[in-house]
Short mmCIF file of C-alpha atoms in Angstrom, two decimals:
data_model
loop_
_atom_site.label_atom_id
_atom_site.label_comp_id
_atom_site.label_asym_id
_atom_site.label_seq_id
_atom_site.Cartn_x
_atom_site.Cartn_y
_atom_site.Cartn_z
CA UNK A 1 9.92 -82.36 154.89
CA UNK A 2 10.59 -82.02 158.84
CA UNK A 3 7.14 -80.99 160.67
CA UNK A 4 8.43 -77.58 161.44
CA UNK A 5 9.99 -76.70 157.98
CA UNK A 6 6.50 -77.70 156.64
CA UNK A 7 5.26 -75.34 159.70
CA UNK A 8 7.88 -72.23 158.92
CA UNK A 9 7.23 -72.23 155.46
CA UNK A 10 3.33 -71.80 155.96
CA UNK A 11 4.09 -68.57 157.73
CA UNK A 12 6.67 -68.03 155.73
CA UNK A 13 3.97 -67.85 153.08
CA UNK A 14 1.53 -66.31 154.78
CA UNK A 15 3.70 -63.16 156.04
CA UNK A 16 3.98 -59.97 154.60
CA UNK A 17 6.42 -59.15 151.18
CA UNK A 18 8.28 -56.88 152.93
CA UNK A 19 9.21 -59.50 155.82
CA UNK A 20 9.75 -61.94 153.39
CA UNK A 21 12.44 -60.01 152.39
CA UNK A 22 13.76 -59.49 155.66
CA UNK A 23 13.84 -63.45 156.70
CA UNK A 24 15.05 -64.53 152.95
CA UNK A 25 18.17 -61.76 153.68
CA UNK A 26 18.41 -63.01 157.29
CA UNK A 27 19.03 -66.73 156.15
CA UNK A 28 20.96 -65.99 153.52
CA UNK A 29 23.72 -63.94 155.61
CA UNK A 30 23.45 -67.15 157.93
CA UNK A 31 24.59 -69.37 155.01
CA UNK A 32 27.29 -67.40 153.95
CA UNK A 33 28.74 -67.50 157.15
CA UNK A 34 28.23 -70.89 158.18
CA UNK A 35 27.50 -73.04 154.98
CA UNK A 36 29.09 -71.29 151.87
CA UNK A 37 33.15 -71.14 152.76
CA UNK A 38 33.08 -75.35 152.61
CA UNK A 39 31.55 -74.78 149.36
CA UNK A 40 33.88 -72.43 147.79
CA UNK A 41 36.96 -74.43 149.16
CA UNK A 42 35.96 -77.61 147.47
CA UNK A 43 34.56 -76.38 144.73
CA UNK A 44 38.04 -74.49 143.94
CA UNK A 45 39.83 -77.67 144.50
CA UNK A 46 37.56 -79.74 142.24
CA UNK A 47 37.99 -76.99 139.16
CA UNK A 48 41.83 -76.80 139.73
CA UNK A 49 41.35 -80.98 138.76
CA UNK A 50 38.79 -80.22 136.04
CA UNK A 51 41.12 -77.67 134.19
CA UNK A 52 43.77 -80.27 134.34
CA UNK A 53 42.20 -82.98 132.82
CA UNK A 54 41.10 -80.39 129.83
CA UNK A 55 44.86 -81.25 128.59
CA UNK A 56 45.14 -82.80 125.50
CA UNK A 57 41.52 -82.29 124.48
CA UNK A 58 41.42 -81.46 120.57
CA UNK A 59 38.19 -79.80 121.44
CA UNK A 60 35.71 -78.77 123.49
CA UNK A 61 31.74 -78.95 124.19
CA UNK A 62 30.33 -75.67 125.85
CA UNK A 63 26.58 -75.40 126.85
CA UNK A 64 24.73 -72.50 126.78
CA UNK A 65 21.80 -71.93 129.31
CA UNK A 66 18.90 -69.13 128.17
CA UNK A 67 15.61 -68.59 130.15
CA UNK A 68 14.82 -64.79 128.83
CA UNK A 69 16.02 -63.86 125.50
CA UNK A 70 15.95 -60.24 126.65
CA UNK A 71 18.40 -61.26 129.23
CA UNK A 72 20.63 -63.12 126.82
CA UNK A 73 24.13 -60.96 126.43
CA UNK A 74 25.85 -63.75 124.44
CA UNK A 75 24.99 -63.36 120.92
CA UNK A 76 28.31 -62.58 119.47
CA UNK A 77 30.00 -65.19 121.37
CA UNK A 78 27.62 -67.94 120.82
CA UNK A 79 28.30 -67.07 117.02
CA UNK A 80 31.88 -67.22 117.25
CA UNK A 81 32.05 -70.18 118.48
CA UNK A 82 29.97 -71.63 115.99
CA UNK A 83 32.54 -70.78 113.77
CA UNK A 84 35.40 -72.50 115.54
CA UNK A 85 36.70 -75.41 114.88
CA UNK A 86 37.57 -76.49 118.08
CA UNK A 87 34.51 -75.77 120.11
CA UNK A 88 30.73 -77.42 119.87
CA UNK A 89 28.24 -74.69 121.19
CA UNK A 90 24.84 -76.29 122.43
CA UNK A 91 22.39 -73.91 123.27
CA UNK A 92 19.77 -74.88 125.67
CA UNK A 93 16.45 -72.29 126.21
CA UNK A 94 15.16 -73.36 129.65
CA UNK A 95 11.70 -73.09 131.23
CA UNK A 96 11.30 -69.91 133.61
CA UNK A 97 11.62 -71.72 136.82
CA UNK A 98 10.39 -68.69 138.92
CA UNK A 99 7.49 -67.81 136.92
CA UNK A 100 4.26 -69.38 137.28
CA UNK A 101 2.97 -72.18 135.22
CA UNK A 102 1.22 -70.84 132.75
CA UNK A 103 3.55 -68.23 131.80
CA UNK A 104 6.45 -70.83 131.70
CA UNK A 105 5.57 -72.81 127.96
CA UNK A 106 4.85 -69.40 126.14
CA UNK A 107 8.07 -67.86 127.87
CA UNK A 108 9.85 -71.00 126.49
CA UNK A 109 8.85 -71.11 122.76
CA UNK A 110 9.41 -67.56 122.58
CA UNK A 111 12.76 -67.68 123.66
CA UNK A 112 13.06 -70.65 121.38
CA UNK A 113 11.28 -68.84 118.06
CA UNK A 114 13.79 -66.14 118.88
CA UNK A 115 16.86 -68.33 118.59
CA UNK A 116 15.69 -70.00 115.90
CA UNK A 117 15.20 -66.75 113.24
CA UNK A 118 18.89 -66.18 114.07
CA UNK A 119 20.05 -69.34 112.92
CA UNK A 120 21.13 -70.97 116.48
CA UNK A 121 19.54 -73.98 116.30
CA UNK A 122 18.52 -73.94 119.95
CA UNK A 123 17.35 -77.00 122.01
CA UNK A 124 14.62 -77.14 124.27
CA UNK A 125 15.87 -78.04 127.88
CA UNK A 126 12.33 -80.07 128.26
CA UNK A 127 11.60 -83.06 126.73
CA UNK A 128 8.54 -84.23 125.19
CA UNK A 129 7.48 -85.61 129.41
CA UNK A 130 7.87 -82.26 130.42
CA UNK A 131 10.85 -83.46 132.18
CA UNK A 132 13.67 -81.76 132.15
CA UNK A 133 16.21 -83.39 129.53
CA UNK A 134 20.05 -84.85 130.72
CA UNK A 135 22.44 -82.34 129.83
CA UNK A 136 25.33 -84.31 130.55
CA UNK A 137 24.46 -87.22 128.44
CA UNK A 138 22.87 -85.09 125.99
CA UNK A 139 25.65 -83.09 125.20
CA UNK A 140 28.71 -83.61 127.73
CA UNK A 141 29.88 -80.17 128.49
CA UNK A 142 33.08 -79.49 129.10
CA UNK A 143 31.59 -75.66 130.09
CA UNK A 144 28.30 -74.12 130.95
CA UNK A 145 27.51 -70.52 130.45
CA UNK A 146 24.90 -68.82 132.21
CA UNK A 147 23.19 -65.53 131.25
CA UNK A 148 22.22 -64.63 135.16
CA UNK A 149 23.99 -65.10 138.34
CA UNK A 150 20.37 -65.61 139.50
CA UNK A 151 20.17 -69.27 138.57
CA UNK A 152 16.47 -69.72 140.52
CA UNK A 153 15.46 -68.94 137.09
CA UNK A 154 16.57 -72.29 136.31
CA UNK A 155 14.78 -75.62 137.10
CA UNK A 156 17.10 -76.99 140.12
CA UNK A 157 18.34 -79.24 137.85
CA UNK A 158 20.38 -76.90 135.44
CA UNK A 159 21.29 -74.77 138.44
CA UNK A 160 24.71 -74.31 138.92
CA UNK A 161 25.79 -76.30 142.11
CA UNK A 162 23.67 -79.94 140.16
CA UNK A 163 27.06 -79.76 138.02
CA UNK A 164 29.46 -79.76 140.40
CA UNK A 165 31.50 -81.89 137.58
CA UNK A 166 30.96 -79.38 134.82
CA UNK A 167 33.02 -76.28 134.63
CA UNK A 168 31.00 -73.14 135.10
CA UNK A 169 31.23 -69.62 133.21
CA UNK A 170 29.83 -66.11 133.34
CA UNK A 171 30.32 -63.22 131.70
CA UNK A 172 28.23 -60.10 133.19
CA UNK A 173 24.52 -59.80 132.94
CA UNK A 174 24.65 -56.09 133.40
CA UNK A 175 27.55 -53.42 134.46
CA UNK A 176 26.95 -53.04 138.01
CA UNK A 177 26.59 -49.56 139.28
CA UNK A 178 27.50 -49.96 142.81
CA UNK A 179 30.90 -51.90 144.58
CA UNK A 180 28.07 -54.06 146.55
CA UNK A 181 28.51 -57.56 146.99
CA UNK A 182 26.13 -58.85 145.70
CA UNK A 183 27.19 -57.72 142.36
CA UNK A 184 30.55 -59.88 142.53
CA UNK A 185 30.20 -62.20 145.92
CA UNK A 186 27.09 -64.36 145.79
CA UNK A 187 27.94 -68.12 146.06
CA UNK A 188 27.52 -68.56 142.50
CA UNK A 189 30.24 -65.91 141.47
CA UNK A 190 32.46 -68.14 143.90
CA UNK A 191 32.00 -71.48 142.20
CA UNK A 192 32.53 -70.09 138.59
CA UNK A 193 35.25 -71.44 136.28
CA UNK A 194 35.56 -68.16 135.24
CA UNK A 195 33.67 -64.51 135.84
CA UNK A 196 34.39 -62.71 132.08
CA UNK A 197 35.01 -59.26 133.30
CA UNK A 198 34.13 -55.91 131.10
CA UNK A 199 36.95 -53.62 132.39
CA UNK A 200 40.17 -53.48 135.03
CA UNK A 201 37.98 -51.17 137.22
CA UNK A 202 35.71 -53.88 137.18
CA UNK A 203 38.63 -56.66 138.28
CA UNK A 204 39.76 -53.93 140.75
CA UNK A 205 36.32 -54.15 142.47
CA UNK A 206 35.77 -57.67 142.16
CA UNK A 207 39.03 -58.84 143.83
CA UNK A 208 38.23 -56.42 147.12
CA UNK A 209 35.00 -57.43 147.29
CA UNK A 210 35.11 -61.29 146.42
CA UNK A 211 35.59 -64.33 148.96
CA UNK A 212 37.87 -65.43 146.13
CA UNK A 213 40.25 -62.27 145.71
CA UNK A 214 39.21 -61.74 142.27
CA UNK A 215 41.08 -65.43 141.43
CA UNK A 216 38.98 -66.52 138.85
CA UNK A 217 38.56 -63.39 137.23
CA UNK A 218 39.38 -62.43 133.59
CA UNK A 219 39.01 -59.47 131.55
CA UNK A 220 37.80 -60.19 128.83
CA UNK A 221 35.29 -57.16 127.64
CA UNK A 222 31.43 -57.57 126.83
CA UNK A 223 30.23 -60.02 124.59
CA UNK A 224 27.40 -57.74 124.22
CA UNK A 225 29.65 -55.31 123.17
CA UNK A 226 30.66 -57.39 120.67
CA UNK A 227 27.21 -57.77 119.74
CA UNK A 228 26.73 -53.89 119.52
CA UNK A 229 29.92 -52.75 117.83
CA UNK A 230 28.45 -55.05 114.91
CA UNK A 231 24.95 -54.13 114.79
CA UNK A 232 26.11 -50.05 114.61
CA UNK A 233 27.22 -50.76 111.24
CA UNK A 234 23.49 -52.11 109.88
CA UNK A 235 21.05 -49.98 112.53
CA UNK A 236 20.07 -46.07 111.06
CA UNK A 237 18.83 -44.13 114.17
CA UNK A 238 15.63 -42.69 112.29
CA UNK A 239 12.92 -44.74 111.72
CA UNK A 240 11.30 -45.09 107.82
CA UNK A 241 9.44 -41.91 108.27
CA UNK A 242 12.09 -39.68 109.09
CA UNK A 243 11.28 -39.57 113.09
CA UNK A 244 13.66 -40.34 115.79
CA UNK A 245 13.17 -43.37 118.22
CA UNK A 246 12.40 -42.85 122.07
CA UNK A 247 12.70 -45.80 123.88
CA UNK A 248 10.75 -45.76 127.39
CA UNK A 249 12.70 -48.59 129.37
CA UNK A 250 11.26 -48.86 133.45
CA UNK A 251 12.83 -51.32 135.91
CA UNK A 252 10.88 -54.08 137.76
CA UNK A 253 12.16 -53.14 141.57
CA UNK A 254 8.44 -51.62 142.14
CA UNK A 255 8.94 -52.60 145.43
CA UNK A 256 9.65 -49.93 148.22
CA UNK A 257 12.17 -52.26 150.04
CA UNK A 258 15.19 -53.93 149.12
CA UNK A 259 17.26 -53.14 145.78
CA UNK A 260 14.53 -50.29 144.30
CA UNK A 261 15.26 -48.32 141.24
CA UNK A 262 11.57 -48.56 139.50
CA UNK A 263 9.52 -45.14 139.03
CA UNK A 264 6.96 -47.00 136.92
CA UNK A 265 3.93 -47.15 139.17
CA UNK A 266 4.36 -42.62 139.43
CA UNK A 267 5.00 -42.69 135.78
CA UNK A 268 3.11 -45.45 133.93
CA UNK A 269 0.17 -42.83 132.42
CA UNK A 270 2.31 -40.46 131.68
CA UNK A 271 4.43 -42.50 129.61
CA UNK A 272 1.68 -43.02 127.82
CA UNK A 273 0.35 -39.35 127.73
CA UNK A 274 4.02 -38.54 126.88
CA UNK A 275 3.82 -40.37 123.98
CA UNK A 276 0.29 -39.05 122.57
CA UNK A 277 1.29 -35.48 123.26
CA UNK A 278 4.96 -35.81 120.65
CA UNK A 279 3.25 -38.19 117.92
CA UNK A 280 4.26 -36.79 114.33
CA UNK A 281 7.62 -35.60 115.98
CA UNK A 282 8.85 -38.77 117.77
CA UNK A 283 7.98 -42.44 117.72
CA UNK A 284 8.66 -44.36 120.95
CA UNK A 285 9.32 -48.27 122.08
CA UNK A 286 8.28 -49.55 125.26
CA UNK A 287 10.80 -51.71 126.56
CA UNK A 288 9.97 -52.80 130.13
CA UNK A 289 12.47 -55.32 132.42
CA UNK A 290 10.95 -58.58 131.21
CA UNK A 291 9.80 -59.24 135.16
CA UNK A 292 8.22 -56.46 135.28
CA UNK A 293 4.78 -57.90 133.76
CA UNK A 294 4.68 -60.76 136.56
CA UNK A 295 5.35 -58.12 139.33
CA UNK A 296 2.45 -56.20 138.01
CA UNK A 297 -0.22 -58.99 137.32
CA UNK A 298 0.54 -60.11 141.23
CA UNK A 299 0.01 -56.32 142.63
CA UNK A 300 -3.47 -55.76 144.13
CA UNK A 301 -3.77 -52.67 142.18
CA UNK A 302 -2.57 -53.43 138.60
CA UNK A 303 -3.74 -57.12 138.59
CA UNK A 304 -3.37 -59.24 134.64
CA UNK A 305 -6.44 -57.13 133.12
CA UNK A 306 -4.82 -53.87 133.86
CA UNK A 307 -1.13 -54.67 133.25
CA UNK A 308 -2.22 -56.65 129.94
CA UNK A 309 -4.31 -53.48 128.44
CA UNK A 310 -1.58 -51.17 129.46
CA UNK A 311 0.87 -53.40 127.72
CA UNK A 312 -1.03 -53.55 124.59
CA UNK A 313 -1.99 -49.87 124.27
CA UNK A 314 1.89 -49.57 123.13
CA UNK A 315 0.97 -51.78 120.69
CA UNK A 316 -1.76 -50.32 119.18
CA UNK A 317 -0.66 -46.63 119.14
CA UNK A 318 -0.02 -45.49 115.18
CA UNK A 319 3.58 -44.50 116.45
CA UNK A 320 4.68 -46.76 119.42
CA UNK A 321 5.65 -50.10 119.51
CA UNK A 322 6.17 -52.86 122.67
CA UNK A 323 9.38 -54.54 123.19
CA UNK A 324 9.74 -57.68 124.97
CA UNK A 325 12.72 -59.45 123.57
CA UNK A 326 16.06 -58.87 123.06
CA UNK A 327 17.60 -55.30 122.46
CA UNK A 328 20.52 -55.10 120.50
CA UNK A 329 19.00 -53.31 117.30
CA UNK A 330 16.10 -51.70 119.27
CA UNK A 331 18.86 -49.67 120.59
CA UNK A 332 21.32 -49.45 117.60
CA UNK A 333 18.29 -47.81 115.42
CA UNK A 334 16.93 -45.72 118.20
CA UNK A 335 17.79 -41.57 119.38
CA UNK A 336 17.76 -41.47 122.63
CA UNK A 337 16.70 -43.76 126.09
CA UNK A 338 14.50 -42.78 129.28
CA UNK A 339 15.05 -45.17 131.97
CA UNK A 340 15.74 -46.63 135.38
CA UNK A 341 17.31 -49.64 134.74
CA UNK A 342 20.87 -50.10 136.58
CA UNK A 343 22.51 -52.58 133.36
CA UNK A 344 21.31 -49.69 130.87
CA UNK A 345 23.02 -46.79 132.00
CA UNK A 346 26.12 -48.18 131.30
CA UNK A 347 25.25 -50.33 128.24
CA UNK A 348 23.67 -47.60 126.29
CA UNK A 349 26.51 -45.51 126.19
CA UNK A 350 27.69 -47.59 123.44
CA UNK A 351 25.20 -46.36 121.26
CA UNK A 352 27.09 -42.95 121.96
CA UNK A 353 23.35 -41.60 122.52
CA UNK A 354 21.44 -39.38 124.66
CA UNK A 355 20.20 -40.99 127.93
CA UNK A 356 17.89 -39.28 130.85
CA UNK A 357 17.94 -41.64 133.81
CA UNK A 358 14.35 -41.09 135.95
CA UNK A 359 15.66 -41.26 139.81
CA UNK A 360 14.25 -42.65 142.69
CA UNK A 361 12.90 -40.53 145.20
CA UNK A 362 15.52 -37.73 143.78
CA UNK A 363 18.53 -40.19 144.66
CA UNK A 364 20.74 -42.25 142.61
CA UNK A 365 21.88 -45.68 143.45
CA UNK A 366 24.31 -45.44 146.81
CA UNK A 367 28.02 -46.39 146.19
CA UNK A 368 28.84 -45.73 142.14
CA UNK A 369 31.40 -46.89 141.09
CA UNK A 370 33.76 -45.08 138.04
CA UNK A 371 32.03 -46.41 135.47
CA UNK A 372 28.87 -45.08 136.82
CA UNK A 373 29.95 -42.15 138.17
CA UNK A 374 30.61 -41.42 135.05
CA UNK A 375 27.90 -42.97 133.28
CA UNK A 376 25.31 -40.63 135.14
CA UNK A 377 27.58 -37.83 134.14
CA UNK A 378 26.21 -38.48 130.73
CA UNK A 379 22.70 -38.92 131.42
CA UNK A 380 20.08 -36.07 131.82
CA UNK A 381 18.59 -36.40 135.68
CA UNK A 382 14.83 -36.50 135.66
CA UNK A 383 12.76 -36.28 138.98
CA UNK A 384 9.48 -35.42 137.26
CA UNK A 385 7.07 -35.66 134.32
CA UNK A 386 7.97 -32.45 132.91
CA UNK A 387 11.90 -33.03 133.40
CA UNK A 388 11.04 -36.26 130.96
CA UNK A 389 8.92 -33.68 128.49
CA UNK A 390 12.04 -31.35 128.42
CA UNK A 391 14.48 -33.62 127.14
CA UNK A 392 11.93 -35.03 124.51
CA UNK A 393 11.68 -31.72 123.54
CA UNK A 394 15.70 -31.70 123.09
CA UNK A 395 15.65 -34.92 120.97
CA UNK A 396 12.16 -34.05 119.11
CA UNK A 397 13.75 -30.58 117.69
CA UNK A 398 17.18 -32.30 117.18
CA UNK A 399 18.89 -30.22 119.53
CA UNK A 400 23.18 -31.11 119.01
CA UNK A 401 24.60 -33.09 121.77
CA UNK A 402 26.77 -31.58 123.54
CA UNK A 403 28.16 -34.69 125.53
CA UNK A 404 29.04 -36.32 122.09
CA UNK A 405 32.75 -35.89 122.42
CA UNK A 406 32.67 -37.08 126.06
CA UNK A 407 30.60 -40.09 125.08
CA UNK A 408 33.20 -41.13 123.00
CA UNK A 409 35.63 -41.27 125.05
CA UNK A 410 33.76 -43.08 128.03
CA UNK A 411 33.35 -45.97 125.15
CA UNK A 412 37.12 -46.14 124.50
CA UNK A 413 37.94 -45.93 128.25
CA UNK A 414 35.20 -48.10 129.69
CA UNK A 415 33.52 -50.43 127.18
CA UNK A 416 36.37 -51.70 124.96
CA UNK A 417 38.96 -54.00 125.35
CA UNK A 418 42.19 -51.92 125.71
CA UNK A 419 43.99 -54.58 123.17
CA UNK A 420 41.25 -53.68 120.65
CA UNK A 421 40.61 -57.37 120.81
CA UNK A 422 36.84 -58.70 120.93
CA UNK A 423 35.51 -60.06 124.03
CA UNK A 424 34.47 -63.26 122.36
CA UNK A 425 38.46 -63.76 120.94
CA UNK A 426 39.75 -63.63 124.87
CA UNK A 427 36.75 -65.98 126.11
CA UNK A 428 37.30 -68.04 123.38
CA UNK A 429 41.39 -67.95 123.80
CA UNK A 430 40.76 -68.44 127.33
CA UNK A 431 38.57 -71.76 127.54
CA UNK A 432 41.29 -73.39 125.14
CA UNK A 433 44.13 -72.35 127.17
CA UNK A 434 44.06 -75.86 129.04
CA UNK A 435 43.83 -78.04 125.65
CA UNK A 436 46.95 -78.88 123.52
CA UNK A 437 47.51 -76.60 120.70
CA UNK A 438 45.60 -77.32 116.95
CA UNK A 439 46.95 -79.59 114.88
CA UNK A 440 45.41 -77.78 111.87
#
């Protein structure tokens, strides 16, 4: 390293979060105007080449990459093609590049436990060294899927651009709210394969906004829908004594700059109070953004102690419970939501549930889009503590819906393929497309 990057990064280090921020948004709009259209270009030539040499394959390897299994949308997919004949599913849980040491090896075995009770047979992406294992040799993927278009979760070398030789795939993380960029025009959406796409609003969107025009986007639907439309059928919303199920779900953005959505610092006791004042009538889950525990261990005034007690006090409560991993069921079998997380507000609508969204200093996100337009439509708007206590009251006395009808119908005309096909079936369809036809 060059005397003054060694130099830049100290102050780097040493300066303020918030003009971190500023320089990290600073270079990046540099590199997308100087250092990211040579990227693109070549990397859309080299997949053009990649898809044609696909022809003729009887079959095809696919590689999974999971860091979070609360972040992990791919569930019904990943099963699907488990059961195909023509496709070999690997996947790989990966060490939490961006969290700190310690945190990483009980992240990863987690994740790894968690995969395992559903019968994935999931690999470890670290070897026995600690070093991170060859995918290519391991496995040879013809396709790797990532769960994030964040991929400085990853270790750099399962990072999307160290497989410049491996066709990439995403399907989204969560249903962005807003037409911003950033949503469907970082680098990495540009070097995909293919971006899986929930909707033709979403396509819409993602061809104005993309470098690419939207060229190597397909709709497909949701896996997770997938994953959801199955798990209705086993999930009751009440729990075994008769009570219905609050889940209490904050964002991580705690910040007061950039992308900010979190209320949890102004609400975080009275969630808890919240809870103690409606035991016997409702039982509640805590289900915080999984980075939400590392923002608050590295805030002077939360710290590990604090956020580690606070954490646990849902876990000791007679009728609350804590909720780290993935969702699916957690929302299948529960009543009703209270959040600020952007993905949720459109995801829970499958449930066909109540939702109160908790907004920001009396604002919602700038720049909905129809989905989310509509989305909030559905959702009670809470700007205090006792707007929160008046729809518990709703769900706690059973009060009838009276959005039920119009939840409904945002399903059919938002979350759901048009062709009543699954997501998985079009992914799946769409990866063989450049192999020769079955011989079975």
């Amino acid at each position: 390293m060059s005397l003054l990057r060694q130099i830049t990064s100290r102050l780097y280090a040493k300066s303020p979060k918030r003009l971190q921020y500023a320089i990290t948004e600073g270079k990046r709009s540099l590199r997308r105007l100087t250092v990211e259209p040579r990227l693109i270009r070549e990397a859309q030539a080299r997949i053009a080449r990649q898809k044609e040499a696909l022809a003729g394959r009887e079959s095809l390897s696919v590689v999974f990459l999971a860091v979070y299994d609360s972040m992990w949308k791919y569930d019904a997919l990943f099963a699907a093609m488990r059961q195909h004949p023509r496709i070999r599913p690997t996947l790989v849980v990966c060490p939490a590049d961006n969290l700190p040491v310690d945190e990483r090896e009980a992240l990863l075995q987690k994740t790894l436990s968690h995969f395992r009770s559903k019968g994935f047979d999931p690999v470890s992406a670290c070897q026995a060294d600690g070093e991170i294992r060859d995918i290519r040799t391991d496995f040879a993927p013809d396709f790797i899927f990532y769960t994030t278009p964040y991929d400085i979760q990853l270790p750099p070398a399962l990072r999307q651009r160290a497989f410049p030789d491996v066709l990439s795939c995403y399907a989204l993380y969560g249903y962005p709210l807003e037409e911003y960029p950033d949503w469907y025009d970082l680098l990495f959406h540009n070097l995909l394969s293919y971006y899986f796409l929930v909707s033709e609003e979403d396509l819409r969107i993602y061809s104005r906004l993309s470098r690419l025009r939207g060229s190597n986007g397909v709709v497909s639907g949701a896996p997770l829908f997938d994953a959801f439309r199955q798990a209705m059928d086993r999930q009751d919303r009440l729990e075994d004594d008769g009570l219905p199920l609050v889940i209490i779900a904050p964002h991580h953005s705690i910040e007061p700059w950039g992308y900010s959505l979190s209320n949890f610092l102004d609400y975080a006791d009275a969630f808890l109070q919240l809870a103690q004042q409606y035991e016997g009538r409702l039982r509640f889950a805590f289900k915080p953004h999984p980075i939400l525990k590392t923002k608050l261990y590295n805030l002077d005034s939360w710290g590990r102690e604090r956020t580690d007690r606070y954490y646990q006090a849902w876990n000791e409560m007679p009728h609350t419970e804590l909720s780290e991993g993935a969702y699916i069921e957690l929302f299948c079998r529960s009543a009703a939501l209270v959040h600020d997380c952007s993905a949720f507000t459109v995801e829970y609508q499958i449930t066909g549930r109540p939702a109160l969204f908790m907004r920001k200093n009396g604002r919602l996100p700038h720049g909905l889009n129809r989905a989310a337009q509509e989305a909030f439509a559905l959702h009670t708007l809470a700007d205090s503590v006792s707007d929160i206590d008046a729809f518990l009251q709703g769900i706690a006395s059973h009060r009838p819906d009276p959005l039920a009808e119009r939840r409904q119908a945002f399903i059919h005309d938002y979350l759901l393929p048009a062709d009543g096909r699954t997501a998985s079936a079009t992914i799946i369809e769409t990866l063989l497309s450049h192999c020769s036809p079955s011989r079975e």
